[in-house]
Each structure stands twice: as structure tokens, then as C-alpha cells.
CSV table of C-alpha atoms in Angstrom, one decimal:
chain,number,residue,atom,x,y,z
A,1,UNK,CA,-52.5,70.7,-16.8
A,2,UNK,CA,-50.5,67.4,-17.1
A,3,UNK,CA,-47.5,67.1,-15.3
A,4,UNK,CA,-46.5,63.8,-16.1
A,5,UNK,CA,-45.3,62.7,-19.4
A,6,UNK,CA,-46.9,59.9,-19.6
A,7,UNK,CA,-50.5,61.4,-21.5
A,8,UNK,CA,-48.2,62.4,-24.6
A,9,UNK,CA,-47.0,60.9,-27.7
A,10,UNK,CA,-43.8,61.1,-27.4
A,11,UNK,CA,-41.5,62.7,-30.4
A,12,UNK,CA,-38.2,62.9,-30.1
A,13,UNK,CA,-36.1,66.0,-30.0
A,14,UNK,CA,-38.3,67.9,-32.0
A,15,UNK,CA,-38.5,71.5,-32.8
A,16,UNK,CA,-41.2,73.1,-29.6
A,17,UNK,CA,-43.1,75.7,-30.9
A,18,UNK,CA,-45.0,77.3,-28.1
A,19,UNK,CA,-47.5,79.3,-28.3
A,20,UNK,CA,-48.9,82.3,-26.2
A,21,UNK,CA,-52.6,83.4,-26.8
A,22,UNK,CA,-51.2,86.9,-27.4
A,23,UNK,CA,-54.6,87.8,-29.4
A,24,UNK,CA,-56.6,87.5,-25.7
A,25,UNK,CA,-54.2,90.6,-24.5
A,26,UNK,CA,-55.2,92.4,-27.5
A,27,UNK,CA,-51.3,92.5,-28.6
A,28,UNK,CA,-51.4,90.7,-31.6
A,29,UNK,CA,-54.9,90.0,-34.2
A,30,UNK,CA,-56.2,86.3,-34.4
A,31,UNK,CA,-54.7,86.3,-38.2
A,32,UNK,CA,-51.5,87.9,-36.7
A,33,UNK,CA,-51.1,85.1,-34.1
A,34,UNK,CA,-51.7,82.4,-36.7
A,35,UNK,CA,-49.3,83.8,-39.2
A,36,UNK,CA,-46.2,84.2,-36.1
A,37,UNK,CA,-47.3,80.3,-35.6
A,38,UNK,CA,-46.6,79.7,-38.9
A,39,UNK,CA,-43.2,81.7,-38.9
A,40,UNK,CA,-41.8,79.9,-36.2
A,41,UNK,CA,-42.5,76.2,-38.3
A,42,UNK,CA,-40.5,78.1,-41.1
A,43,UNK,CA,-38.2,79.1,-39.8
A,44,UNK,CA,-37.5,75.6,-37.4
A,45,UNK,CA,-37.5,73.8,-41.0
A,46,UNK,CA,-34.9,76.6,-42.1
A,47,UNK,CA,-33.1,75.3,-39.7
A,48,UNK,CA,-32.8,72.0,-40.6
A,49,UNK,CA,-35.5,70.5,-37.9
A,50,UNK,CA,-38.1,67.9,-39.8
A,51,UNK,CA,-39.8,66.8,-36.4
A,52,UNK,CA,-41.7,69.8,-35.0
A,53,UNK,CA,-44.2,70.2,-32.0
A,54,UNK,CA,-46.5,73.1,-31.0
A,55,UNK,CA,-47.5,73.6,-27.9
A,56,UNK,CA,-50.7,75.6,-28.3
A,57,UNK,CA,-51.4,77.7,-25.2
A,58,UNK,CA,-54.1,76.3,-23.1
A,59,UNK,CA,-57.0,78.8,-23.1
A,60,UNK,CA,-55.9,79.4,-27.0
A,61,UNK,CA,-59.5,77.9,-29.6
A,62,UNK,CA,-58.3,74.5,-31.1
A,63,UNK,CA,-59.1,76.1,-34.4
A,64,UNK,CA,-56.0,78.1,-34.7
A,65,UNK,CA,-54.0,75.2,-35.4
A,66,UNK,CA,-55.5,74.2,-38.4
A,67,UNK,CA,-53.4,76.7,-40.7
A,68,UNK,CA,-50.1,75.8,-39.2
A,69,UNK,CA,-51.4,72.0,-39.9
A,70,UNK,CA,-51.9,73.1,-43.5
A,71,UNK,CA,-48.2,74.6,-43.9
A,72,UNK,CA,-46.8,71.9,-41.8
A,73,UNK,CA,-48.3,69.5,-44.7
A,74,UNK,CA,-47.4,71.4,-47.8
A,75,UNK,CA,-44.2,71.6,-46.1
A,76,UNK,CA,-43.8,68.2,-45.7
A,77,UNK,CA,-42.7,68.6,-41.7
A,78,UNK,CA,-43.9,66.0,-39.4
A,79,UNK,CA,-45.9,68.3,-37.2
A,80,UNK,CA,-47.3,67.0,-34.0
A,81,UNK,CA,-50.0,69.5,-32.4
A,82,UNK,CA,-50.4,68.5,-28.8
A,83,UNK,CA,-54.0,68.3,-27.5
A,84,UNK,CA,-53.9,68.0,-23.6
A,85,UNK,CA,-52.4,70.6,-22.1
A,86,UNK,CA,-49.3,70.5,-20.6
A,87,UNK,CA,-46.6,72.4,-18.2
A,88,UNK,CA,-43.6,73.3,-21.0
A,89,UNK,CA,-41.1,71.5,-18.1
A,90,UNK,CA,-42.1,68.5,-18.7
A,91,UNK,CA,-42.3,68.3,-22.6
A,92,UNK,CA,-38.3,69.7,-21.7
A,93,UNK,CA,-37.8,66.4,-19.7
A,94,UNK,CA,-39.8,63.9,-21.9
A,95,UNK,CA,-39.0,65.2,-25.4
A,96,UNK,CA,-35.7,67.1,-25.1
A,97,UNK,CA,-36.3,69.7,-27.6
A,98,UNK,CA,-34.0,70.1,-29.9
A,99,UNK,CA,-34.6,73.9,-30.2
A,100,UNK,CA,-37.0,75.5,-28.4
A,101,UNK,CA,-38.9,78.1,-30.3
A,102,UNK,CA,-41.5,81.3,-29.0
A,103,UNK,CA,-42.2,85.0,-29.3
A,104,UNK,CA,-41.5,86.0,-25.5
A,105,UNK,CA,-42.5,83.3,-23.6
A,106,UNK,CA,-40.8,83.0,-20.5
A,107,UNK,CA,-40.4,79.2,-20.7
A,108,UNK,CA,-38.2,80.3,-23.4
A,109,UNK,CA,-35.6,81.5,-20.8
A,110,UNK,CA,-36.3,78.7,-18.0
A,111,UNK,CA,-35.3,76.2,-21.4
A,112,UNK,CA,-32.0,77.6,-21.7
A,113,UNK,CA,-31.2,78.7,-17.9
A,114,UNK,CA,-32.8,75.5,-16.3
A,115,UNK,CA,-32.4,72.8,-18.9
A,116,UNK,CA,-29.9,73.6,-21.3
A,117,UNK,CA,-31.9,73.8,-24.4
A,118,UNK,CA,-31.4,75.7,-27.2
A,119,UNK,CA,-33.6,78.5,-27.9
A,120,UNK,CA,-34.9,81.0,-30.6
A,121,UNK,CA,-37.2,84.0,-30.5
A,122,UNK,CA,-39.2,85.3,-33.1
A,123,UNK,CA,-41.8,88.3,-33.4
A,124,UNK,CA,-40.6,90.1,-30.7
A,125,UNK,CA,-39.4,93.1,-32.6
A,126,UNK,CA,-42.4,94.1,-34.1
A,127,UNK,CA,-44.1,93.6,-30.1
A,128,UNK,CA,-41.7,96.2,-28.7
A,129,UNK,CA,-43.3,99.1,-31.1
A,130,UNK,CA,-46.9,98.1,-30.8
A,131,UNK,CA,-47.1,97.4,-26.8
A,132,UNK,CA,-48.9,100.1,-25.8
A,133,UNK,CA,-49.1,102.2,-22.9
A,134,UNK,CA,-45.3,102.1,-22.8
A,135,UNK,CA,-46.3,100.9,-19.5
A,136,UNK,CA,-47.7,98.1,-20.5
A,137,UNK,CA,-46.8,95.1,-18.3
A,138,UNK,CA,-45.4,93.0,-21.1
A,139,UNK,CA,-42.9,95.0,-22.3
A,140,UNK,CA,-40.1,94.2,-19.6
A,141,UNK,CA,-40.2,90.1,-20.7
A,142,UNK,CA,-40.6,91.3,-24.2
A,143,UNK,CA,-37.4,93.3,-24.0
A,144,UNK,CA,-35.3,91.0,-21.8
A,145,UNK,CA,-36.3,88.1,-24.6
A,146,UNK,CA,-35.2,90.1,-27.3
A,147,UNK,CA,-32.2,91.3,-26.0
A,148,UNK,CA,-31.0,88.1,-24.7
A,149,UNK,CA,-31.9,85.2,-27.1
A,150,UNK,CA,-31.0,85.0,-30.8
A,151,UNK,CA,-33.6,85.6,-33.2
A,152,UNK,CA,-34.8,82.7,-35.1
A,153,UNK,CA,-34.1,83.5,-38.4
A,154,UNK,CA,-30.4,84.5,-37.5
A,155,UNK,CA,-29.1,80.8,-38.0
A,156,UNK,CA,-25.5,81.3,-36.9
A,157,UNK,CA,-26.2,83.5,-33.9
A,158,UNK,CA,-29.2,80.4,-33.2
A,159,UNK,CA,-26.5,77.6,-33.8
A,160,UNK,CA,-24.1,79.1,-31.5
A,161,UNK,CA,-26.7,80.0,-29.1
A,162,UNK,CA,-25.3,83.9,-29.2
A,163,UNK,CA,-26.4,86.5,-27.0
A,164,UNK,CA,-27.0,89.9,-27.8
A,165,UNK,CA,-25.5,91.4,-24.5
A,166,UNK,CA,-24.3,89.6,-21.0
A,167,UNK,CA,-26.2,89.9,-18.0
A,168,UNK,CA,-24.8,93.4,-16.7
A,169,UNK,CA,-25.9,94.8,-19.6
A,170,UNK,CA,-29.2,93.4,-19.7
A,171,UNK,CA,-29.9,94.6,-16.1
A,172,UNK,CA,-29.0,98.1,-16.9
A,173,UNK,CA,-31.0,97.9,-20.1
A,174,UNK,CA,-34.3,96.7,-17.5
A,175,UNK,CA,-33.6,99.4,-15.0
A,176,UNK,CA,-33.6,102.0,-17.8
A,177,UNK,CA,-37.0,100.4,-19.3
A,178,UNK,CA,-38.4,100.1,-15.8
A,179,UNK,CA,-37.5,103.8,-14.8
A,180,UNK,CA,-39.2,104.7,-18.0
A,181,UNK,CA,-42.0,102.7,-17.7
A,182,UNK,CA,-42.9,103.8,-13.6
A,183,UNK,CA,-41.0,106.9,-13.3
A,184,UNK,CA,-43.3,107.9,-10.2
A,185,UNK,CA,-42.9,104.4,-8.3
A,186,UNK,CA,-39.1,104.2,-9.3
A,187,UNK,CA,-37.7,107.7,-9.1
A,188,UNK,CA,-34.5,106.5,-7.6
A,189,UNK,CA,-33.5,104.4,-11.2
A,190,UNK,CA,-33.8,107.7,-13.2
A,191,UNK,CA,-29.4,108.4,-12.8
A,192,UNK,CA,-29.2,104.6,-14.0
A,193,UNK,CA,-31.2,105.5,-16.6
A,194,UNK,CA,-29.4,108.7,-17.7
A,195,UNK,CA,-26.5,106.8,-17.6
A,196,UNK,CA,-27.8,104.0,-19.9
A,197,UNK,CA,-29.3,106.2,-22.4
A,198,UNK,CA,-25.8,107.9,-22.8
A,199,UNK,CA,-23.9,105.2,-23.3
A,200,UNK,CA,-25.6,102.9,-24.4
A,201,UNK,CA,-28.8,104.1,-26.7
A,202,UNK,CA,-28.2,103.3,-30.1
A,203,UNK,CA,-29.7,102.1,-33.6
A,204,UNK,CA,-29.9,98.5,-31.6
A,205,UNK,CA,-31.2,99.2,-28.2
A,206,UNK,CA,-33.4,102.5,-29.5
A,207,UNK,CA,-35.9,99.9,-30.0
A,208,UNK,CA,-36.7,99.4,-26.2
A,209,UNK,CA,-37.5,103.0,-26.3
A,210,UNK,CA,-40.3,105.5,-27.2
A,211,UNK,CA,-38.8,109.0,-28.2
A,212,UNK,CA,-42.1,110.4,-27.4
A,213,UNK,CA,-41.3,108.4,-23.9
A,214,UNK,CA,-38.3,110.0,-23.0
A,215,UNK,CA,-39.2,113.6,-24.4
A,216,UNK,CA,-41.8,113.5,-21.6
A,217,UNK,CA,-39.4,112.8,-19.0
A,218,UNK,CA,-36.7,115.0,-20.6
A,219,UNK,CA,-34.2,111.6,-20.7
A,220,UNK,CA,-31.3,111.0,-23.3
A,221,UNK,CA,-32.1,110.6,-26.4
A,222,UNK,CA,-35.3,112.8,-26.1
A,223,UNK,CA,-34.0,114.8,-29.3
A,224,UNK,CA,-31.8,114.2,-32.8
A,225,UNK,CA,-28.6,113.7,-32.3
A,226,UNK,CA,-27.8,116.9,-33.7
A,227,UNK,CA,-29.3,118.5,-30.9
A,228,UNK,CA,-27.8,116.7,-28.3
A,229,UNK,CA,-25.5,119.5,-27.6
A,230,UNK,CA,-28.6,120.6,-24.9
A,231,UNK,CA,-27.3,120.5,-21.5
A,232,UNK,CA,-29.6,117.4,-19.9
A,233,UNK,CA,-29.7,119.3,-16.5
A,234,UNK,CA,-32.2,120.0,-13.8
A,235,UNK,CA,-33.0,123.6,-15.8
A,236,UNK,CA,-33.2,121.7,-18.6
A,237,UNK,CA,-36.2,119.1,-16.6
A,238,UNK,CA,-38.1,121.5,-15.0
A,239,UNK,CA,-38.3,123.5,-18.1
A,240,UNK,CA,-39.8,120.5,-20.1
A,241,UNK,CA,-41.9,119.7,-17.1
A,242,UNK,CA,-43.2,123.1,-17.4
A,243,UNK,CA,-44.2,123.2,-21.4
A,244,UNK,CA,-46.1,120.2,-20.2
A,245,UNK,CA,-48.2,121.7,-17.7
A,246,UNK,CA,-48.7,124.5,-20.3
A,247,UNK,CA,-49.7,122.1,-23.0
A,248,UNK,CA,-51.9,120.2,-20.3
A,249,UNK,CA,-53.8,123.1,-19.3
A,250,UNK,CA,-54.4,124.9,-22.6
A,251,UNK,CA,-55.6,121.3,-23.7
A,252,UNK,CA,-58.3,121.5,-21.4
């Protein structure tokens, strides 16, 4: 990796597009990945940005640039693909982006906490339903990318750099995703995550959850809310703990 500057053309303040590889984790196809590449140059020229940069990830084949090249052209955007790969910081420092724009990249949030960039997501919606186990590893900077930065194609909320939530919310959102991810290695989490779920799950935030997921751990929101009259006590646990025992061994 270079981390200098001074191997790069320079461009300046572009759109940063940067890329992830999320094909190698089996998250997204090849064609899927190409197509999200090409979203995110749409949707920077949407925005007014003429001068764009993509930041392909370094293990990602040099090939997969070649259709956002294509759309970059018929386009018209001045599209520079960058070749040598590089640490995100310093394209921050040399280029100052003027929007920074990923799917859940974490140097999405270290351009906006550390540097002061703007910063867009995109994609990350359609990642939150596919992940799968619900364990999956991704799916706490997948959620905490959604729910903090504005979505790309949400120009005023992108503009104004809007969040979706402030950070107390966010951490109670994490600690209910976390419980119900690893309910055996954080057992303590599951009040916080009652709590959550009852005040806060709705059409917005039911996307962070699987009702399949909290059925099997007999959490809020388990059922319609037509049926949320159901007292969500310990009878109410250890009789859903029980019909999956009984499922589990009649299974076998």
C-alpha cells in the first residue's frame, strides 16, 4: 500500500468512490458488485460532482473497472480509476474529497469523524436482508453505516450531511443487534435489547432485524402487532424455548 501521496495523479476534490471486494465474502455477485460501482458514479453525478475517483479495493481483479469506465464515458464524467493501491487517509489528505461515497466501508465513518468529509452510503439496505447467518460478522458495520450516514440518493439529507439517529440511539440500536446476534456470549444485553425493541422497533429500524430472529429468542417484535397483547415474560420464554426443543427433536 502507498502511504504517501506522491505515486498519484492528483484530482482535485473529486467524488471517492471506494470500493470493497464484497463478491470475495460471497455478500454480493461479481455482476452485483459492478452494478453498486456503477450506482454510486450515478448517483455522485446526480449530485452535481463531474470529477469522480474510484478507489478499487486492492485484492479486487482490474477487470471490474471496465464497466464503470464505460458509464463514466457515456456519462461524460471525468473518471479517474486509481491503479496503485492506496490507504483511503491519504487520498483524504491529498485529494480532499468532495464527497466521499461507499456501501459500508468503514473509511466512510473515519471520512466524516476524522476528516470532516462529507459522506454518502449506498447499497446498504439491500446487505442488511441478505447477510446471512444473522450472525454474520458484517452486519454490525453494515447497520451502524446505515443508520448513521445519509443515503446517497437522498440529496438533501447528503447536502446537509443528516443523520438518521444521534449517537445514543445508535449505541442502543448495536447492543440490541449484538444481543441478537450472540445471545449466548452477551446474555447480559438481552434487558437492553427488550427495551429497544419496545420502543424503538418500527417500519425504519425493523430492517436491522430478522422476525424469524427474534421469534427464536422470544424478543419484541417476535409477532404482528396485533398480537402483541402477549405478555413477553419469563413463562412466555421458557415456553418458546420449549416448542423449540420439541421442534428440534422431532426434526431429528
Amino acid at each position: 500500500l502507498v502511504d504517501t501521496g506522491d505515486e498519484l495523479p492528483f484530482v482535485d476534490e473529486p467524488a471517492l468512490l471506494l470500493g470493497q471486494y464484497l463478491s470475495a465474502l460471497d455478500i454480493l455477485t461479481a455482476e452485483e458488485e459492478e452494478n453498486l460501482h456503477v450506482r454510486m458514479l450515478k448517483g455522485a453525478l446526480a449530485l452535481g460532482h463531474t470529477r469522480v475517483v474510484f478507489k478499487p479495493h486492492p485484492s479486487a481483479p482490474a477487470r471490474w473497472s471496465r464497466l464503470l469506465e464505460k458509464e463514466a464515458e457515456k456519462l461524460g464524467a471525468d473518471l479517474t480509476v486509481l491503479d496503485t493501491p492506496v490507504l483511503a487517509e491519504v487520498l483524504y489528505q491529498r485529494m480532499r474529497p468532495a464527497l466521499v461515497v461507499g456501501c459500508f466501508s468503514t473509511a466512510l465513518l473515519t471520512a466524516s469523524a476524522l476528516y470532516g468529509l462529507p459522506v454518502a452510503r449506498v447499497g446498504t439496505g439491500p446487505l442488511l436482508d441478505r447477510l446471512t447467518p444473522y450472525e454474520n460478522s458484517n452486519r454490525v458495520p453494515v447497520t451502524i453505516v446505515d443508520a448513521l450516514l445519509p443515503e446517497l440518493t437522498d440529496e438533501s439529507a447528503v447536502n446537509e450531511q443528516r443523520r438518521s439517529m444521534d449517537v445514543t440511539a445508535l449505541t442502543d440500536l448495536v447492543r440490541a443487534v449484538g444481543f441478537a446476534m450472540q445471545p449466548k456470549i452477551y446474555p447480559d444485553l438481552r434487558p437492553a435489547a427488550e427495551t429497544y425493541l419496545t420502543r424503538h422497533l418500527n417500519h425504519h429500524t425493523r430492517r436491522y432485524f430478522k422476525r424469524k430472529r427474534l421469534t427464536s429468542l422470544a424478543l419484541p417484535g417476535a409477532v404482528p402487532a396485533q398480537l402483541a397483547f402477549i405478555p413477553r415474560n419469563a413463562t412466555v420464554r421458557r415456553v418458546a424455548r420449549r416448542a423449540r426443543s420439541l421442534k428440534r427433536a422431532v426434526g431429528r
